[in-house]
PDB file of C-alpha atoms in Angstrom:
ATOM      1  CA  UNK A   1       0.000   0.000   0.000  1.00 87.00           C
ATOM      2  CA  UNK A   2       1.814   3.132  -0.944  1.00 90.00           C
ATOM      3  CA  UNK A   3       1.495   5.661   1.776  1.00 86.00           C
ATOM      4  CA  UNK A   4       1.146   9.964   1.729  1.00 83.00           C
ATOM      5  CA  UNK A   5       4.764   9.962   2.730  1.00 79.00           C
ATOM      6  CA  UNK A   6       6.029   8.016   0.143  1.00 82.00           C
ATOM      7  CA  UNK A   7       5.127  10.494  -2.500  1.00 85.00           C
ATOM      8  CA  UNK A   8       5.278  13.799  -4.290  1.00 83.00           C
ATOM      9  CA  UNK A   9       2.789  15.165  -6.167  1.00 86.00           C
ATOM     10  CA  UNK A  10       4.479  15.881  -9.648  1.00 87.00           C
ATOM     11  CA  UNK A  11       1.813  17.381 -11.773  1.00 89.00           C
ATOM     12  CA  UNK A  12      -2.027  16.898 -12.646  1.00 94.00           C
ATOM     13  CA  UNK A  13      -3.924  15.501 -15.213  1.00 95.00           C
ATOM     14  CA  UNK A  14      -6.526  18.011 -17.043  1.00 94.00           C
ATOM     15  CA  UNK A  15      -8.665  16.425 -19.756  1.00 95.00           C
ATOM     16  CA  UNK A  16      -9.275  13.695 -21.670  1.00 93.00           C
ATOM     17  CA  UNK A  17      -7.869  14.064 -25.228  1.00 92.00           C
ATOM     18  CA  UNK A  18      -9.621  12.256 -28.162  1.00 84.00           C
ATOM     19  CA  UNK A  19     -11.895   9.120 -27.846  1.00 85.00           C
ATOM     20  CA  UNK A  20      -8.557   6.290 -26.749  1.00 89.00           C
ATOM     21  CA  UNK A  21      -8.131   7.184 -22.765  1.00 90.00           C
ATOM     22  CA  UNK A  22      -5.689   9.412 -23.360  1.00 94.00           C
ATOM     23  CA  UNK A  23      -5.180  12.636 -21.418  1.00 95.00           C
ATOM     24  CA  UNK A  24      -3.652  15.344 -21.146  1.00 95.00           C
ATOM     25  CA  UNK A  25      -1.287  16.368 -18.203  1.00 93.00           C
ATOM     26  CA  UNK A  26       1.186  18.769 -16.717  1.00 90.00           C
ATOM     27  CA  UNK A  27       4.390  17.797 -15.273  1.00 84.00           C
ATOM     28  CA  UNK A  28       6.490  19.470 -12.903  1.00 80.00           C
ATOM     29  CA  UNK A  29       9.288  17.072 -13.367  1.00 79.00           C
ATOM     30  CA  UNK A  30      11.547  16.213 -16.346  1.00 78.00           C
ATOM     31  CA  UNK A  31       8.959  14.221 -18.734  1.00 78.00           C
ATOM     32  CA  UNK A  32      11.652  11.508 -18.722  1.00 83.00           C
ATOM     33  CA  UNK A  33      10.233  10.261 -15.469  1.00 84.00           C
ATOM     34  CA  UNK A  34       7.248   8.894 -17.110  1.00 83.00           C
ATOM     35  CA  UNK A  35       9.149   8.282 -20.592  1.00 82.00           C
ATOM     36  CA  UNK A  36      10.693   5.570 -18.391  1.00 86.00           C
ATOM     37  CA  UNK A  37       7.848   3.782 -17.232  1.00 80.00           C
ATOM     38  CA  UNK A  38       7.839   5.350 -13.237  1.00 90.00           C
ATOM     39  CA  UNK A  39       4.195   4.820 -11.738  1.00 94.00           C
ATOM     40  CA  UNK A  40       2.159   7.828 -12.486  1.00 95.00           C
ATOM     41  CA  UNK A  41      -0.239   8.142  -8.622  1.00 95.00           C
ATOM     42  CA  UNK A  42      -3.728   9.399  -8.487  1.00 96.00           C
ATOM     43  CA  UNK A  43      -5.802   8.812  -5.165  1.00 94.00           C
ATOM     44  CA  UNK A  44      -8.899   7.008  -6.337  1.00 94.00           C
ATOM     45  CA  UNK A  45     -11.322   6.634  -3.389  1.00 93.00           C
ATOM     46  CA  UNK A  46      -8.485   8.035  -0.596  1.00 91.00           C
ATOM     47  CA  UNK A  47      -6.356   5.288  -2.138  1.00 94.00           C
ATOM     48  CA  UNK A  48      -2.896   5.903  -3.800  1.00 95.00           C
ATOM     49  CA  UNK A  49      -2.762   3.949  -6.705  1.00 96.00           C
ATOM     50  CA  UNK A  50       0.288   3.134  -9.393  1.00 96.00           C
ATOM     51  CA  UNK A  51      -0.969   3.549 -13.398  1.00 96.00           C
ATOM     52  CA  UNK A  52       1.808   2.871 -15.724  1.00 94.00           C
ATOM     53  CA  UNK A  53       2.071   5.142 -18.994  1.00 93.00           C
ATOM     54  CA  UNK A  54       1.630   3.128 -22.201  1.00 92.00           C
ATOM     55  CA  UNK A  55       3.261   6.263 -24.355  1.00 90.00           C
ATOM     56  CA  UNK A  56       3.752   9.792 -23.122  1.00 89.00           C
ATOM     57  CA  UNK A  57       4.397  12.394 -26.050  1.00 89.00           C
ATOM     58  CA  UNK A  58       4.423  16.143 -26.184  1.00 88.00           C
ATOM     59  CA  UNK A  59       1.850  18.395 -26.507  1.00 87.00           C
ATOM     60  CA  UNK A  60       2.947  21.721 -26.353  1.00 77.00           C
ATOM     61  CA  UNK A  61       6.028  23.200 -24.480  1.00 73.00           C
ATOM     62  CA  UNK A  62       4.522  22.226 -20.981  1.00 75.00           C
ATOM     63  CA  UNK A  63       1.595  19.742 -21.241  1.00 87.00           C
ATOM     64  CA  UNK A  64       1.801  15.902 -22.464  1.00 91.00           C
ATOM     65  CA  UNK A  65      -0.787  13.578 -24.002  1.00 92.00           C
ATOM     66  CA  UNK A  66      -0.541  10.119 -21.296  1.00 93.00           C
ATOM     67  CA  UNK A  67      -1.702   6.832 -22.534  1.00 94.00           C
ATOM     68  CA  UNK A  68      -2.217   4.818 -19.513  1.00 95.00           C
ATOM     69  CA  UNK A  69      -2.093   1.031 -19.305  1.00 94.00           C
ATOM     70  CA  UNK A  70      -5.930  -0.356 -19.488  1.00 94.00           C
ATOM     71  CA  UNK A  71      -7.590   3.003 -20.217  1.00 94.00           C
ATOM     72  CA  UNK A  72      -8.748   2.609 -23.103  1.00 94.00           C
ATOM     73  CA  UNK A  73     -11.543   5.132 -23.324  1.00 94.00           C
ATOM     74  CA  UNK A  74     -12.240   8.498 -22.908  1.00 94.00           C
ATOM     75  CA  UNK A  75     -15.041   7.065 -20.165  1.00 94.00           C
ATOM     76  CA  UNK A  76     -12.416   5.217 -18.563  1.00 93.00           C
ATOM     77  CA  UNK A  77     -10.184   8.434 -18.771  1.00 95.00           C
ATOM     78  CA  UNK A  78     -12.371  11.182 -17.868  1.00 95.00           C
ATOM     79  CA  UNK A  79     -12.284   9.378 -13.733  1.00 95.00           C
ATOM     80  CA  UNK A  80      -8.295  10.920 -13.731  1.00 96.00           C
ATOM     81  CA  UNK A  81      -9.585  14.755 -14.991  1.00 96.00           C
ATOM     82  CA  UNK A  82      -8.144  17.357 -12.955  1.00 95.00           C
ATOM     83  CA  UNK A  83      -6.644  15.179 -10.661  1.00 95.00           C
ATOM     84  CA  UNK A  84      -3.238  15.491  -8.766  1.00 93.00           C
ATOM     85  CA  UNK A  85      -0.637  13.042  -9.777  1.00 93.00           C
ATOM     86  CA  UNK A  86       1.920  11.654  -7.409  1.00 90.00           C
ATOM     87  CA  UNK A  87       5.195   9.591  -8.009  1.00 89.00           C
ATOM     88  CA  UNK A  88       7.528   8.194  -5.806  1.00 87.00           C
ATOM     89  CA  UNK A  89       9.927   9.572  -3.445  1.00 80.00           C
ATOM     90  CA  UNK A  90      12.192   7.525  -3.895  1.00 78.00           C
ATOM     91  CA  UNK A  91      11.774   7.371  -7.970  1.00 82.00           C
ATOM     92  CA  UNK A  92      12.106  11.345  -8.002  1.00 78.00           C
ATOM     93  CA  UNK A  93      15.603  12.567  -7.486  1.00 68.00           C
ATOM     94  CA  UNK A  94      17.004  12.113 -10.711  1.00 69.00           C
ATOM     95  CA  UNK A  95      13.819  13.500 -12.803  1.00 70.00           C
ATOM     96  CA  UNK A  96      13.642  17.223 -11.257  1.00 60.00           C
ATOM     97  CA  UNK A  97      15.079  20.028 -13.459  1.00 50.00           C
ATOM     98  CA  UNK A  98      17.324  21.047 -10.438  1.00 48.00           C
ATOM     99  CA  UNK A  99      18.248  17.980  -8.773  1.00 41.00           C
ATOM    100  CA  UNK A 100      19.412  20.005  -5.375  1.00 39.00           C
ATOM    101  CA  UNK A 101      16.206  21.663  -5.090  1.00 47.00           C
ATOM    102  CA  UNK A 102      14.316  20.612  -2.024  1.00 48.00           C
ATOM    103  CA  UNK A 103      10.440  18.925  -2.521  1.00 54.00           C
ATOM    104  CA  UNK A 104       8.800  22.597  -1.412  1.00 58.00           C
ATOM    105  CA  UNK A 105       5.639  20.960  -1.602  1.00 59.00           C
ATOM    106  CA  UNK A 106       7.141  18.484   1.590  1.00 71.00           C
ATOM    107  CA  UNK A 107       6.447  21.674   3.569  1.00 83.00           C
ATOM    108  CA  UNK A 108       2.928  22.490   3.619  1.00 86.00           C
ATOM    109  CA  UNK A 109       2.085  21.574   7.345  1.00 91.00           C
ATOM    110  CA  UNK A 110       5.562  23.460   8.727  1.00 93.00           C
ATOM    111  CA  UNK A 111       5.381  26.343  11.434  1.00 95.00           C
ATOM    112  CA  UNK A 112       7.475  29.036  10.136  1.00 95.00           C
ATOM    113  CA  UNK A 113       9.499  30.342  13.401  1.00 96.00           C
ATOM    114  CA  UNK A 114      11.373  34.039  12.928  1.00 95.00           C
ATOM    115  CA  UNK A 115      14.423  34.670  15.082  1.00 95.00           C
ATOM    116  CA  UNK A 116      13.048  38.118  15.785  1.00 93.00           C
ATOM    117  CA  UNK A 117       9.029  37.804  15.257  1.00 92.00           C
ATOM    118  CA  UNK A 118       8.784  34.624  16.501  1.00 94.00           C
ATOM    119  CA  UNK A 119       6.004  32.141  15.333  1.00 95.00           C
ATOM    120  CA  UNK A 120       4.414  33.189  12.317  1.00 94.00           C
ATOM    121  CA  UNK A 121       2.263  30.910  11.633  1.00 95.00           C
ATOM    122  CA  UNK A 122       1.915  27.432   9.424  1.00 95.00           C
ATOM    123  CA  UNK A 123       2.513  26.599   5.743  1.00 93.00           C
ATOM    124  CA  UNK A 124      -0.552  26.432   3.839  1.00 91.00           C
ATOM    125  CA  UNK A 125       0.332  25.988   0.057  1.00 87.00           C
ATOM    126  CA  UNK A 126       3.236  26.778  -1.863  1.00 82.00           C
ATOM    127  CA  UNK A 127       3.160  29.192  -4.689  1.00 81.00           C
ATOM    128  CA  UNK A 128       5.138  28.560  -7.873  1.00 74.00           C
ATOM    129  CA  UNK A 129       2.885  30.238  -9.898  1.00 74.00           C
ATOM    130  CA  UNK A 130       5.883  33.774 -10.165  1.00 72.00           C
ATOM    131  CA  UNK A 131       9.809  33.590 -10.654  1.00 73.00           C
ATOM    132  CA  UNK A 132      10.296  33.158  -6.871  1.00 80.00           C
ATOM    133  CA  UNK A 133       8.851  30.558  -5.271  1.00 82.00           C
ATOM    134  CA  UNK A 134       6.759  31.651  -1.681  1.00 86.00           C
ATOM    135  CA  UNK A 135       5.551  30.227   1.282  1.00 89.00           C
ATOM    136  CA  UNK A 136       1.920  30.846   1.583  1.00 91.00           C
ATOM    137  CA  UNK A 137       1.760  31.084   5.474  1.00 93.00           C
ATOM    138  CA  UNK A 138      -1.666  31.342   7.185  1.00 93.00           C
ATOM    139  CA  UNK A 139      -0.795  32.677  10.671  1.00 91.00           C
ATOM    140  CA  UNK A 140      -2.886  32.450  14.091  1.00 87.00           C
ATOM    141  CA  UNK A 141      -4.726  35.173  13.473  1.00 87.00           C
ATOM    142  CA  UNK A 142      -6.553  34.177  10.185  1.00 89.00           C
ATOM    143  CA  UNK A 143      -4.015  36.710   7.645  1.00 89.00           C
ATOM    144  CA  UNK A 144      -1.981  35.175   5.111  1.00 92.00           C
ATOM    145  CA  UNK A 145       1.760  36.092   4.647  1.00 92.00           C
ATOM    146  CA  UNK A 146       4.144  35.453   1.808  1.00 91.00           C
ATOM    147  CA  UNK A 147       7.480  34.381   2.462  1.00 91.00           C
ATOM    148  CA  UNK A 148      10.056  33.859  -0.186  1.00 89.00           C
ATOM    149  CA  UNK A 149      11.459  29.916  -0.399  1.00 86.00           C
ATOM    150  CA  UNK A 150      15.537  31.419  -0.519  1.00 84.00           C
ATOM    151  CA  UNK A 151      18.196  30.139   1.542  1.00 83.00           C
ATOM    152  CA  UNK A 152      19.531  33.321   2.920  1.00 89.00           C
ATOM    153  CA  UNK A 153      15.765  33.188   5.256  1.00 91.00           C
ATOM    154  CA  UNK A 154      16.178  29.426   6.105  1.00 89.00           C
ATOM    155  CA  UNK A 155      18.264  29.115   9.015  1.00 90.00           C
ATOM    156  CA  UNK A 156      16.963  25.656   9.939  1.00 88.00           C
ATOM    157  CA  UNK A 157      14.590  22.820   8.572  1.00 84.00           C
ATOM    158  CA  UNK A 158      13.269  20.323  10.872  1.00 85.00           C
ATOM    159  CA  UNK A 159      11.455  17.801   9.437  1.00 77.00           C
ATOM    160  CA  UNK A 160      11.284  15.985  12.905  1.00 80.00           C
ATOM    161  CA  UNK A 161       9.274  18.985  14.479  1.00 90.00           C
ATOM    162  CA  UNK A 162       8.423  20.294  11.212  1.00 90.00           C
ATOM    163  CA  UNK A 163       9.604  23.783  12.256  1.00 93.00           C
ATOM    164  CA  UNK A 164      11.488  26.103   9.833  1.00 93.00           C
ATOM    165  CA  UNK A 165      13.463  28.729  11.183  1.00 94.00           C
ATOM    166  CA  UNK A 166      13.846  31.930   9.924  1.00 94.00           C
ATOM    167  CA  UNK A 167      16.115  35.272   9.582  1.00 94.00           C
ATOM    168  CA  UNK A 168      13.266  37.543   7.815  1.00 93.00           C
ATOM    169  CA  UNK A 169      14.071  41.043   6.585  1.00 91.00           C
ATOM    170  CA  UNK A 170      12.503  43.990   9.337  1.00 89.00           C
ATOM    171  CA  UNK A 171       9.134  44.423   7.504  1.00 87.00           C
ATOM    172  CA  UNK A 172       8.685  41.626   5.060  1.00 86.00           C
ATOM    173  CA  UNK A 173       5.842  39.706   7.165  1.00 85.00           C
ATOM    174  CA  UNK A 174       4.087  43.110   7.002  1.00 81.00           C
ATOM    175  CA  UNK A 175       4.841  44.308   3.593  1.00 76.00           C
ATOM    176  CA  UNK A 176       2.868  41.021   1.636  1.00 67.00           C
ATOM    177  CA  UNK A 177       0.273  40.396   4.252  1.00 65.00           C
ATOM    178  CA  UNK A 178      -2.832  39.852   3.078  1.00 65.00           C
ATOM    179  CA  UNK A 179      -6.006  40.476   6.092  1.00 63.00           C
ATOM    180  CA  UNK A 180      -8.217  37.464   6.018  1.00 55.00           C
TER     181      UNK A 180
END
């Protein structure tokens, strides 16, 4: 049974494409991972389950048409529209674009904890959406903060406590705020 800890989501699928189960689907890793035959997870029912890609070929500079083992209709296809998919943890390392980059998406569920402001609050999402990735913190009092993912802020990670500590700049926690 593969577990929530076991794996990353990696992209989603969006639509069925034509009238064969195929579909198409963003990736957020090198498309070589599922070029080689790596599971492709979706939850079905709560459950995480492994589909293998039949072919994978481009569509586009960022989205790929997925042929997945035994779906072999667009019925059949249309249960995996605009769901997440996962792969494995330990699958992943040699598939992302910058192999020393940390999973950010590992951190949703971390307190963010500022040498000088203290606890800000937890990580609720992580947005990759502009040319520097942020933290999208929701604190204690129901605002939302963004803090940029760079390494001069980390101090610490602790995956134990899930804690990350931080040296912010005076004013940044104020500056991108965003009242609830």
């Amino acid at each position: 049974m593969i577990k929530k800890e076991d794996i990353v989501e990696i992209g989603k699928f969006q639509k069925t494409h034509a009238l064969k189960g195929e579909l198409n689907a963003l990736l957020d890793v090198e498309p070589d991972y599922a070029f080689d035959g790596n599971p492709l997870i979706v939850s079905v029912d709560g459950i995480f389950v492994p589909f293998y890609p039949e072919s994978v070929r481009p569509k586009g500079s960022e989205s790929y048409l997925v042929k997945l083992r035994d779906i072999d209709s667009q019925q059949d296809a249309a249960m995996f529209v605009n769901k997440a998919i996962y792969g494995l943890r330990s699958d992943l390392a040699d598939y992302f674009d910058d192999p020393d980059a940390e999973l950010t998406a590992d951190f949703v569920g971390f307190r963010i904890v500022d040498s000088s402001l203290g606890e800000i609050g937890t990580v609720t999402d992580i947005d990759d959406t502009t040319a520097n990735v942020l933290f999208v913190v929701g604190t204690d009092a129901g605002d939302t903060v963004y803090i940029p993912v760079a390494e001069e802020f980390i101090d610490t990670i602790d995956d134990d406590r899930q804690v990350i500590e931080t040296t912010l700049p005076d004013g940044l926690v104020d500056l991108n705020a965003k009242k609830a």
